[in-house]
Amino acid sequence: MAAERPHLAVIGAGPAGLAATLAAARHGVRVTLVDSAPEAGGQFYRQPARELGARRPEALHHEWRTWERLRDGLRTHQRAGSAAHLTDHHVWLVERRPGGFTVHALLGPEQAEPAEVRADAVLLATGGYEKVLPFPGWTLPGVVTAGGAQAMLKGTLSVSGRTAVVAGTGPLLLPVATGLAAAGVRVAALVESADPRDFVRRSRALSAQPAKLAEGARYAAQLARHRVRTLVHHTVVEAHGTDRLEAVTVAGLDRSGRVRPGTERRIACDTLAVGHGMLPHTDLAQGLGCRIDGVAVHVDDEQRTDVPGVWAAGEATGIGGAALSLAEGHIAGRSIAARLTGGEPDPHDWAGAGRARTALRRFFATLDEVYAPPAHWAEQLTDDTVVCRCEEVTGGAIREAVTGLGAGDQRTVKLLTRAGMGWCQGRMCGSAVAGLVGCPETAARRPFARPVPLGVLARAGEAPEAEVPEADV
Amino acid sequence: MNPLELAQARPAPAFTVTLDGREIEALPGQTVAAALWTAGITSWRSTRGEGRPRGVFCGIGVCYDCLVTVNDRPNQRACLVPLKPGDAIRTQEGTGHGG
Ligand SMILES: Cc1cc2nc3c(=O)[nH]c(=O)nc-3n(C[C@H](O)[C@H](O)[C@H](O)COP(=O)(O)OP(=O)(O)OC[C@H]3O[C@@H](n4cnc5c(N)ncnc54)[C@H](O)[C@@H]3O)c2cc1C
Ligand code: FES
C-alpha cells in the first residue's frame, strides 16, 4: 500500500485557489478546497446559483474556456479522491499546531455551525475586496460598489435599477459597465478619474501585454455598441436623493486631481456602481503571524509566506487580476507538492507561469500608478459626510480627531471616534481614514476574519472534522 | 434584455415570501437581496444612529450594510442568504433586537 498522501488545505476557490488545487492534486497531494461561496469560481468566475438554471452563464463572463478547464479539472480530482471541495464554509481562523494546521470554519450563510479541517500545509487564496472612497451621498441605497453590482449580476442575475452610472477608477469599471449594459441597464455614463493617455505614455508595460491590449479594445467596442458615454478625468462629487439615489453630480479634474470649478453636471440615475481599486484580504495571514507588506501578504518566489507551511497566492498577495492569480496559484501548487512530498522544487517546472507572473506584476504596477484615485478626493468630503458606514462617523469627527486631538494613524482615529469599530471592522472606511489622516494605508489587525459567535469560540477545537475523502493512491 | 434572459435562465417555478407581511415573489436560488432588487426594493434597514435607509453595498458579504431579519433571526446578510418558500423577511431597525 502506498503511503498516505500529504494533505493541503486551500482557502478560497477563485482563480488562484483553483489553479493551486489542480497543480498540487496532480503532483501527489490530497487537497481540501474550502470556500464560503456555494459554488467554486471566486469573484472572477462567479457562477449564477444552480437553481436559476442558466443555460448561457457565459454571456456574463469572459475567459469562459479557462473556467471550464478549471471546473472540469476540479471534478476529475474530486472523483479520483485527490481533492475535496467544501462549499459554504466561512473560515474565521487558521491555527498553527504541532505538525500541522487547523482551519476553523462556520457553516452556511447564517454561519452558526462550526467545522474544522486539519492539514499539513495551508494555501491562502482569499482574494480581495473593493475599496471605495467616500463622497456626499455615498450611503444612499442605490449606490453600490462596482464589484458588488458585478457580483449580484453574475451570481444572482439581478440588477438594482434601470439607469446606472459606473464611476471611480480602475480596470474593473469596464466589465461592470459592459455587463450592466448587456443585462438591459441603461448605462448613462462611465466616469473614470484617471486619464488613459497617461497609460499609453507608459507603453512599455502595455506593449508587453498584447492580450491586455486586445481586451481593452474589446471593451471599447462594447461600450460604443451600447452607446455608453465615457468621461475620463472626471469624478463623482455627490450622489443625490432622500431615501434612494436619484442622480449624481460629476465634474472634470485638473492635472493635479482637483475638481475644476464650473465643470459640474448632473446625471439622473437610480444606480451608481462605484469603486477605487481593490484591497487584499489579509486577516487569516495576520492571524497566522505572516509578514504583511503594506496591505498585502508577503511571499517569496515560490509563493511561500514567511511562516513555514503557509503559502499565499492571488490577490491576497497584491492586486493583479485573474490571469496573475492563476499563475501564482499554479506556482504555489507546484511548490507545495514538491515540498510536501519531500523534494526541493525546481522552478523550471513552472517556468511559463513564472514568466507570466513577472510580466503581469510589472503591468499591474503601471496600472496602479495610472489608476490612482484623484489626489484631492477628500476636498469633496463635507463635515457631515459619513465616512465609517457602520458606526456613522462623519468626516468632521475624523478631521477633529486629526487636527484637534492629534491622531496620526488609523488606530488612534478608531479609538477616538469609533471609525472602524463596527460590523465590517474598518474594511469599508480604512482607506478613507488613512487618507484623511495622511498616513500610509496599512492592513488593520483583526483577531478573526469573520465575526464569531461566542459559543463557537468557547468550543473551538472540539468541532467535528469535516468529511474529506481518502486518497486512492 | 434582462439578466435572466441574457443568461437564458430556466429557473424552477417562483414561490412566495413575505417582506413585513407583504407577499413578494422569489425564484429558487435567489438571495434575499436579489429577490428584493427584482421586486424594485433597494433598502430594507435603517441605521442605529441616524435611522438612515440602507441596502446592498458590497454585494459579497464584507460591508454588513444589507442586514435584515429572516424568520425572526436579525442581522442576516441579505446578499448571502438564499430564500426558501414561505420565508418571512422583516426590514430591520437599528440592531434588529427590538426596543
Ligand atoms: C466583488 C468583486 C467582483 C469582481 N468582479 C470582477 C470581474 O467581473 N472581472 C474582473 O476582471 N475582475 C473582477 N474582480 C477582481 C477579482 O478579484 C480578480 O480578478 C480575481 O478574481 C482574483 O482571484 P483570486 O483567486 O485571488 O481571488 P477571488 O476570485 O476573490 O477568490 C477568493 C475566494 O476566497 C473566498 N474567501 C475569502 N475569504 C474567505 C474566508 N475567510 N473563508 C472562506 N472563503 C473565503 C471567496 O469566497 C472567494 O471565492 C472582482 C472583485 C471583486 C471584489
Ligand atoms: S452588501 Fe455588503 S454584506 Fe451584504
XYZ file of C-alpha atoms and ligand atoms in Angstrom:
629
model
C 0.000 0.000 0.000
C 1.234 3.453 -0.857
C 1.876 5.863 1.971
C -0.948 8.310 2.625
C -0.717 11.488 0.592
C 0.163 14.704 2.417
C -2.834 16.958 2.944
C -3.146 20.603 1.853
C -5.967 22.974 2.795
C -6.608 25.672 0.171
C -8.734 28.576 1.375
C -10.514 30.318 -1.481
C -11.860 28.741 -4.704
C -11.153 31.657 -7.045
C -8.641 31.528 -9.907
C -5.652 31.289 -7.528
C -7.084 28.570 -5.281
C -8.361 26.506 -8.198
C -5.072 26.644 -10.110
C -3.194 25.638 -6.954
C -5.608 22.804 -6.192
C -5.181 21.293 -9.639
C -1.391 21.627 -9.619
C -0.985 20.151 -6.137
C -3.508 17.341 -6.650
C -1.825 16.358 -9.907
C 1.515 16.069 -8.122
C 0.736 13.784 -5.233
C -1.055 15.968 -2.667
C -4.543 15.454 -1.259
C -6.297 18.852 -1.310
C -9.270 20.177 0.590
C -10.554 23.360 -1.032
C -12.502 25.460 1.471
C -14.656 28.390 0.328
C -17.522 30.444 1.704
C -19.417 30.556 -1.589
C -21.970 27.932 -2.666
C -20.071 27.373 -5.951
C -16.416 27.437 -6.973
C -15.153 30.346 -9.092
C -14.305 33.221 -6.744
C -15.033 36.769 -7.890
C -13.895 36.476 -11.490
C -15.647 33.177 -12.304
C -18.640 33.787 -10.023
C -21.432 31.411 -11.044
C -25.181 32.001 -11.053
C -26.937 29.950 -8.361
C -27.531 26.484 -9.802
C -31.310 26.638 -9.195
C -31.581 29.585 -11.581
C -30.965 27.124 -14.422
C -28.799 29.463 -16.515
C -28.165 27.789 -19.862
C -25.836 30.541 -21.059
C -23.975 31.708 -17.925
C -21.014 32.541 -20.175
C -22.989 35.528 -21.513
C -21.894 37.414 -18.384
C -18.290 36.208 -18.329
C -15.058 36.446 -20.173
C -12.409 33.688 -20.336
C -15.146 31.051 -20.062
C -12.923 28.339 -21.580
C -10.388 28.766 -18.792
C -13.166 28.397 -16.252
C -14.380 25.185 -17.897
C -10.881 23.744 -17.751
C -10.568 24.596 -14.037
C -14.038 23.292 -13.210
C -13.538 20.031 -15.106
C -10.112 19.571 -13.547
C -11.572 20.010 -10.067
C -14.321 17.459 -10.822
C -11.784 14.941 -12.091
C -9.723 15.234 -8.915
C -12.850 15.065 -6.769
C -13.871 11.824 -8.449
C -10.369 10.410 -8.009
C -10.432 11.341 -4.331
C -7.406 13.612 -4.617
C -9.436 16.802 -3.995
C -12.499 17.728 -1.962
C -14.427 20.990 -2.179
C -16.143 22.275 0.958
C -18.670 24.975 -0.025
C -20.447 27.410 2.347
C -17.514 27.204 4.776
C -16.569 30.637 6.145
C -13.070 30.401 7.602
C -12.566 32.648 10.608
C -9.179 31.421 11.817
C -6.307 29.202 10.742
C -4.406 27.871 13.689
C -0.863 26.513 13.646
C -0.378 23.436 15.818
C 2.479 20.996 16.251
C 2.905 19.182 12.938
C 0.183 20.984 11.034
C -2.741 23.369 10.881
C -6.387 23.528 11.877
C -8.737 25.534 9.691
C -11.742 26.790 11.678
C -14.875 27.498 9.664
C -18.519 28.370 10.205
C -21.092 26.696 8.008
C -23.767 28.192 5.785
C -24.969 31.733 5.205
C -26.007 32.078 8.844
C -22.562 30.938 9.970
C -23.637 29.357 13.200
C -22.322 25.757 12.951
C -18.582 25.202 13.331
C -16.398 22.818 11.299
C -12.664 22.119 11.258
C -10.176 20.889 8.686
C -6.705 19.610 9.686
C -3.912 19.772 7.153
C -0.128 19.564 6.777
C 0.075 22.849 4.858
C -2.167 25.793 4.025
C -2.577 27.989 0.968
C -4.286 31.332 1.494
C -6.060 32.305 -1.755
C -8.698 34.575 -0.267
C -8.599 37.301 -2.925
C -9.639 40.843 -2.103
C -12.488 43.285 -1.739
C -13.235 46.637 -3.204
C -12.058 49.981 -1.957
C -14.474 52.928 -2.172
C -13.583 56.435 -1.060
C -16.452 58.439 0.466
C -18.278 61.419 -1.034
C -21.535 63.132 -0.024
C -24.453 60.772 -0.631
C -22.432 57.536 -0.911
C -24.559 55.825 1.761
C -27.800 56.229 -0.234
C -29.481 52.982 -1.278
C -28.771 52.529 -4.982
C -25.080 53.361 -4.507
C -23.204 50.051 -4.675
C -19.614 49.037 -5.200
C -18.717 48.325 -8.825
C -17.679 44.783 -7.954
C -20.853 44.384 -5.887
C -23.014 45.239 -8.893
C -20.988 42.698 -10.850
C -21.272 40.041 -8.137
C -25.056 40.476 -7.888
C -25.336 40.292 -11.662
C -23.122 37.230 -12.155
C -24.258 35.358 -9.055
C -27.968 36.134 -8.845
C -28.800 37.543 -12.309
C -30.240 40.665 -10.711
C -29.695 44.411 -11.095
C -30.785 47.216 -8.793
C -32.414 49.628 -11.237
C -32.842 50.830 -14.792
C -30.271 53.579 -15.255
C -26.754 53.331 -13.898
C -23.630 55.435 -13.705
C -20.392 53.453 -13.327
C -17.680 55.550 -11.709
C -14.385 55.633 -9.879
C -11.093 54.348 -11.185
C -9.511 51.146 -12.427
C -9.913 48.378 -14.961
C -12.828 46.733 -13.106
C -15.128 49.557 -14.246
C -15.023 48.228 -17.831
C -16.519 44.757 -17.286
C -19.026 46.282 -14.870
C -20.253 48.895 -17.365
C -20.427 46.442 -20.270
C -22.005 43.740 -18.084
C -24.764 46.040 -16.838
C -25.409 47.315 -20.362
C -25.672 43.768 -21.733
C -28.117 42.950 -18.920
C -30.505 45.678 -20.053
C -29.469 48.515 -17.747
C -29.051 51.885 -19.434
C -25.522 52.984 -18.545
C -25.754 56.765 -18.627
C -22.016 57.284 -18.175
C -18.737 55.585 -17.369
C -16.810 58.078 -15.242
C -13.069 57.348 -14.889
C -10.957 59.685 -12.797
C -7.652 58.625 -14.336
C -6.507 59.680 -17.750
C -5.860 56.675 -20.013
C -3.469 58.824 -22.054
C -1.055 58.519 -19.136
C -1.279 54.834 -19.646
C -0.465 54.943 -23.317
C 2.586 57.052 -22.467
C 3.849 54.228 -20.299
C 3.577 51.999 -23.311
C 6.442 49.642 -22.476
C 4.481 47.663 -19.917
C 1.478 47.837 -22.184
C 3.144 46.619 -25.360
C 4.464 43.614 -23.454
C 0.822 42.568 -22.917
C -0.872 42.160 -26.306
C -3.684 40.153 -24.703
C -4.453 43.085 -22.407
C -4.450 45.488 -25.362
C -6.935 43.275 -27.191
C -9.091 43.056 -24.042
C -9.145 46.859 -23.825
C -10.166 47.142 -27.467
C -12.994 44.639 -26.938
C -14.375 46.671 -24.059
C -14.126 49.886 -26.061
C -16.155 48.287 -28.872
C -18.807 47.026 -26.436
C -19.114 50.431 -24.791
C -19.599 52.009 -28.212
C -22.179 49.401 -29.193
C -24.210 50.107 -26.046
C -23.716 53.855 -26.551
C -22.100 54.297 -23.149
C -20.685 57.794 -22.807
C -17.207 57.696 -21.284
C -15.933 60.660 -19.283
C -12.237 60.385 -18.465
C -10.505 62.576 -15.926
C -13.878 63.058 -14.251
C -15.130 62.110 -10.812
C -18.408 61.812 -8.920
C -18.627 64.671 -6.434
C -22.045 63.962 -4.955
C -24.909 61.444 -5.009
C -28.391 62.949 -4.643
C -31.643 61.600 -3.205
C -33.504 61.380 0.074
C -34.305 57.710 0.625
C -32.662 56.410 -2.504
C -30.408 57.539 -5.303
C -31.936 59.866 -7.895
C -28.936 61.495 -9.572
C -25.215 62.089 -9.323
C -23.122 65.171 -9.957
C -19.892 64.552 -11.833
C -17.123 67.039 -12.559
C -13.901 67.301 -14.523
C -10.490 67.126 -12.842
C -7.432 69.251 -13.483
C -3.924 67.797 -13.872
C -3.355 67.875 -10.135
C -6.500 65.855 -9.432
C -8.656 68.769 -8.217
C -12.233 69.335 -9.320
C -12.357 72.050 -11.991
C -14.937 74.628 -10.840
C -17.797 75.106 -13.278
C -17.497 71.647 -14.847
C -20.142 70.029 -12.631
C -23.048 68.338 -14.343
C -25.927 66.317 -13.014
C -26.821 62.884 -14.401
C -30.113 61.241 -13.463
C -29.703 57.576 -12.402
C -31.066 55.084 -9.890
C -27.836 53.077 -9.549
C -24.277 54.222 -9.013
C -21.658 51.462 -9.237
C -18.500 52.958 -7.807
C -15.023 51.661 -6.977
C -11.495 52.969 -6.443
C -9.461 49.774 -6.718
C -9.102 46.701 -4.559
C -7.559 45.660 -1.262
C -6.206 42.196 -0.375
C -7.821 40.024 2.320
C -5.046 39.571 4.866
C -6.848 38.589 8.092
C -6.100 34.854 8.012
C -2.445 35.545 7.181
C -2.202 38.024 10.040
C -3.785 35.526 12.403
C -1.018 33.084 11.471
C 1.656 35.735 12.053
C 2.646 36.074 8.385
C 4.591 39.144 7.356
C 2.423 41.790 5.678
C 3.983 44.364 3.335
C 1.780 47.446 3.349
C -1.645 45.973 2.636
C -0.663 42.606 1.071
C 0.666 39.243 2.270
C 4.413 38.956 1.656
C 5.509 35.951 -0.432
C 8.784 34.690 -1.945
C 9.363 33.347 -5.474
C 7.615 30.095 -4.601
C 4.605 31.979 -3.151
C 5.657 30.980 0.391
C 4.839 33.323 3.248
C 7.454 33.686 5.976
C 5.555 31.180 8.173
C 6.678 27.614 7.419
C 3.896 25.559 5.841
C 1.839 28.593 4.763
C 1.673 29.671 1.112
C -0.357 32.561 -0.371
C -1.414 33.304 -3.949
C -3.673 35.585 -5.958
C -4.958 38.949 -4.851
C -4.287 38.271 -1.155
C -0.645 38.920 -2.109
C -1.366 42.046 -4.168
C -3.973 43.139 -6.684
C -3.322 41.974 -10.225
C -6.364 40.347 -11.828
C -7.373 36.814 -12.666
C -4.521 35.862 -15.023
C -1.897 36.756 -12.420
C -3.902 34.878 -9.776
C -3.891 31.773 -11.975
C -0.107 31.978 -12.485
C 0.576 32.470 -8.773
C -1.807 29.679 -7.815
C -0.120 27.291 -10.219
C 3.341 28.123 -8.855
C 2.141 27.726 -5.268
C 0.586 24.338 -6.056
C 3.784 23.045 -7.662
C 5.951 24.345 -4.833
C 3.677 22.824 -2.183
C 3.570 19.460 -3.948
C 7.349 19.304 -4.174
C 7.940 20.352 -0.588
C 5.212 18.172 0.966
C 6.425 15.089 -0.866
C 9.930 15.634 0.450
C 11.665 17.246 -2.508
C 13.234 20.569 -3.458
C 11.058 22.263 -6.066
C 12.649 23.034 -9.419
C 11.499 26.444 -10.726
C 11.908 25.105 -14.276
C 8.731 23.135 -13.612
C 6.755 26.372 -13.649
C 8.875 28.483 -15.994
C 5.887 29.579 -18.125
C 3.820 30.626 -15.110
C 6.879 32.347 -13.685
C 7.341 34.468 -16.811
C 3.633 35.329 -16.873
C 3.820 36.354 -13.214
C 6.789 38.683 -13.806
C 5.170 40.370 -16.816
C 1.742 40.732 -15.209
C 3.144 42.118 -11.966
C 5.000 44.745 -13.965
C 1.868 45.536 -15.958
C -0.265 45.972 -12.841
C 2.360 48.113 -11.134
C 1.987 50.529 -14.069
C -1.808 50.280 -13.905
C -1.647 51.110 -10.226
C 0.276 54.325 -10.846
C -2.143 55.474 -13.530
C -5.409 54.405 -11.929
C -4.884 56.107 -8.588
C -7.898 57.871 -7.046
C -7.898 61.660 -7.590
C -5.217 63.172 -5.370
C -7.606 65.664 -3.772
C -10.637 63.385 -3.314
C -11.015 64.458 0.317
C -11.869 68.033 -0.709
C -15.353 66.832 -1.722
C -15.967 65.362 1.687
C -18.110 67.694 3.805
C -18.014 67.628 7.595
C -21.338 65.769 7.700
C -20.440 63.148 5.082
C -20.486 59.743 6.746
C -17.061 58.067 6.413
C -17.483 54.946 8.597
C -20.717 53.440 7.280
C -21.200 51.042 10.219
C -20.745 53.484 13.106
C -21.881 56.572 11.170
C -18.749 58.547 11.953
C -18.552 61.722 9.866
C -15.720 63.432 8.038
C -15.976 66.271 10.557
C -15.456 63.938 13.508
C -12.404 62.377 11.874
C -10.899 65.757 10.951
C -11.435 66.867 14.540
C -9.615 63.762 15.791
C -6.706 64.521 13.457
C -6.362 68.293 13.736
C -7.930 68.876 17.166
C -6.774 65.792 19.045
C -3.583 64.975 17.143
C -4.464 61.471 15.917
C -1.733 60.376 13.493
C -2.828 56.876 12.455
C -5.912 54.747 11.741
C -5.818 53.061 15.135
C -5.894 56.281 17.113
C -8.741 57.659 14.979
C -10.606 54.436 15.686
C -10.162 54.759 19.436
C -11.208 58.423 19.420
C -14.160 58.223 17.025
C -15.236 54.548 16.673
C -14.490 54.699 12.933
C -13.712 51.077 12.020
C -15.228 49.522 15.143
C -18.475 48.341 13.586
C -19.568 45.146 11.881
C -17.210 45.408 8.900
C -14.211 46.082 11.173
C -12.955 49.012 9.139
C -12.843 47.203 5.811
C -15.000 49.885 4.196
C -13.563 53.029 5.836
C -9.891 52.112 6.393
C -8.595 53.660 3.168
C -10.584 56.847 3.693
C -9.420 57.255 7.279
C -5.793 56.739 6.238
C -6.290 59.354 3.501
C -7.792 61.873 5.924
C -5.028 61.303 8.467
C -2.387 61.456 5.752
C -0.714 58.255 6.927
C 0.149 55.233 4.771
C -2.573 52.666 4.484
C -1.850 49.530 6.467
C -3.686 46.239 6.875
C -5.654 46.576 10.121
C -5.132 43.779 12.634
C -8.330 41.847 13.215
C -8.412 38.900 15.583
C -10.749 36.894 13.317
C -11.600 37.010 9.627
C -15.345 36.867 10.431
C -17.476 37.695 13.462
C -17.644 34.521 15.544
C -20.481 33.537 17.889
C -19.206 33.259 21.465
C -20.455 29.681 21.785
C -18.324 28.663 18.837
C -15.248 30.329 20.323
C -15.788 28.517 23.607
C -15.955 25.163 21.833
C -13.149 25.758 19.294
C -11.050 22.645 18.939
C -13.953 20.315 19.635
C -15.808 20.783 16.351
C -16.272 17.712 14.201
C -13.679 17.344 11.497
C -15.197 17.991 8.074
C -15.626 14.926 5.868
C -12.741 14.719 3.442
C -12.212 11.768 1.141
C -9.268 9.405 1.466
C -6.932 9.390 -1.479
C -6.967 6.278 -3.636
C -3.272 6.043 -4.360
C -32.665 42.125 -22.373
C -32.889 41.462 -18.653
C -30.163 39.400 -16.965
C -32.304 36.271 -16.663
C -32.981 36.325 -20.399
C -29.367 37.163 -21.185
C -28.166 34.040 -19.353
C -31.133 32.039 -20.720
C -32.176 31.122 -17.201
C -34.866 28.477 -16.765
C -35.466 28.680 -13.024
C -37.827 26.341 -11.226
C -41.240 27.935 -10.514
C -41.285 31.104 -8.399
C -42.517 30.936 -4.818
C -43.839 33.433 -2.318
C -42.029 35.001 0.622
C -43.114 37.964 2.709
C -41.483 41.313 3.380
C -43.062 42.839 6.502
C -46.132 40.711 5.792
C -46.463 41.787 2.166
C -46.128 38.978 -0.354
C -43.349 39.116 -2.911
C -42.198 36.563 -5.459
C -38.815 34.918 -5.344
C -37.010 32.461 -7.577
C -35.255 29.371 -6.255
C -31.563 30.211 -5.902
C -32.125 33.922 -5.314
C -30.672 35.527 -2.225
C -32.828 37.852 -0.114
C -31.102 40.825 -1.746
C -31.669 39.522 -5.279
C -35.385 38.950 -4.688
C -35.795 42.404 -3.166
C -33.902 44.075 -6.013
C -36.040 42.210 -8.535
C -39.140 43.467 -6.690
C -37.803 47.014 -7.084
C -36.771 47.416 -3.436
C -33.295 48.794 -2.687
C -33.401 49.479 1.060
C -34.555 47.287 3.935
C -32.785 48.502 7.006
C -32.346 51.730 8.918
C -29.177 52.611 10.769
C -28.835 52.549 14.539
C -27.734 56.183 14.942
C -29.432 58.329 12.325
C -32.143 55.933 11.173
C -30.941 56.218 7.583
C -32.009 53.633 4.963
C -29.506 51.075 3.693
C -29.444 48.084 1.353
C -26.735 46.302 -0.649
C -23.359 47.987 -0.841
C -20.523 45.462 -1.379
C -22.655 42.552 -2.598
C -20.173 39.950 -1.289
C -20.652 39.788 2.480
C -17.915 42.211 3.547
C -19.689 45.503 4.412
C -22.695 44.351 6.526
C -24.825 47.190 5.122
C -27.512 44.781 3.899
C -28.516 43.369 7.310
C -32.089 42.086 7.522
C -34.259 39.897 9.736
C -35.074 36.488 8.226
C -37.528 34.220 10.039
C -37.018 36.151 13.292
C -33.217 35.943 13.071
C -31.893 39.524 12.953
C -28.614 40.683 11.345
C -28.565 38.259 8.415
C -26.653 39.473 5.368
C -29.261 39.728 2.608
C -26.583 39.384 -0.086
C -25.589 35.925 1.180
C -28.766 34.248 2.477
C -30.739 32.223 -0.093
C -34.556 32.240 0.189
C -36.874 29.291 0.774
C -40.627 29.224 0.140
C -42.564 30.924 2.918
C -39.591 32.788 4.416
C -40.619 35.864 6.393
C -38.280 38.810 5.809
C -38.580 41.841 8.020
C -36.957 45.207 7.490
C -34.618 45.866 10.338
C -34.364 48.932 12.523
C -31.126 49.591 14.371
C -29.693 46.437 15.902
C -32.778 44.416 14.970
C -33.248 43.393 18.567
C -36.434 45.421 19.055
C -36.857 48.185 21.616
C -16.952 41.866 -5.880
C -15.854 41.697 -6.888
C -16.166 41.433 -8.231
C -15.176 41.291 -9.191
N -15.532 41.065 -10.494
C -14.574 41.023 -11.455
C -14.908 40.892 -12.843
O -16.079 40.777 -13.189
N -13.916 40.910 -13.758
C -12.614 41.037 -13.402
O -11.749 41.057 -14.270
N -12.248 41.102 -12.096
C -13.200 41.125 -11.125
N -12.830 41.269 -9.806
C -11.395 41.211 -9.462
C -11.055 39.776 -8.963
O -10.919 39.863 -7.570
C -9.805 39.125 -9.522
O -9.597 39.334 -10.855
C -9.725 37.592 -9.263
O -10.970 37.006 -9.055
C -8.818 37.325 -8.099
O -8.637 35.948 -7.931
P -8.262 35.305 -6.537
O -8.227 33.825 -6.769
O -7.074 35.947 -5.960
O -9.457 35.670 -5.550
P -11.042 35.611 -5.667
O -11.522 35.341 -7.015
O -11.507 36.824 -4.959
O -11.398 34.330 -4.796
C -11.259 34.312 -3.397
C -12.187 33.272 -2.833
O -11.901 33.139 -1.451
C -13.088 33.031 -0.733
N -12.824 33.522 0.617
C -12.284 34.714 1.001
N -12.169 34.784 2.337
C -12.657 33.609 2.802
C -12.819 33.066 4.118
N -12.425 33.756 5.212
N -13.375 31.846 4.237
C -13.750 31.128 3.134
N -13.614 31.584 1.882
C -13.069 32.792 1.726
C -14.087 33.864 -1.502
O -15.389 33.397 -1.279
C -13.650 33.659 -2.945
O -14.363 32.601 -3.552
C -13.814 41.395 -8.811
C -13.503 41.643 -7.474
C -14.490 41.799 -6.511
C -14.126 42.076 -5.088
S -23.965 44.016 0.754
Fe -22.142 44.053 1.886
S -22.528 42.461 3.280
Fe -24.249 42.339 2.004
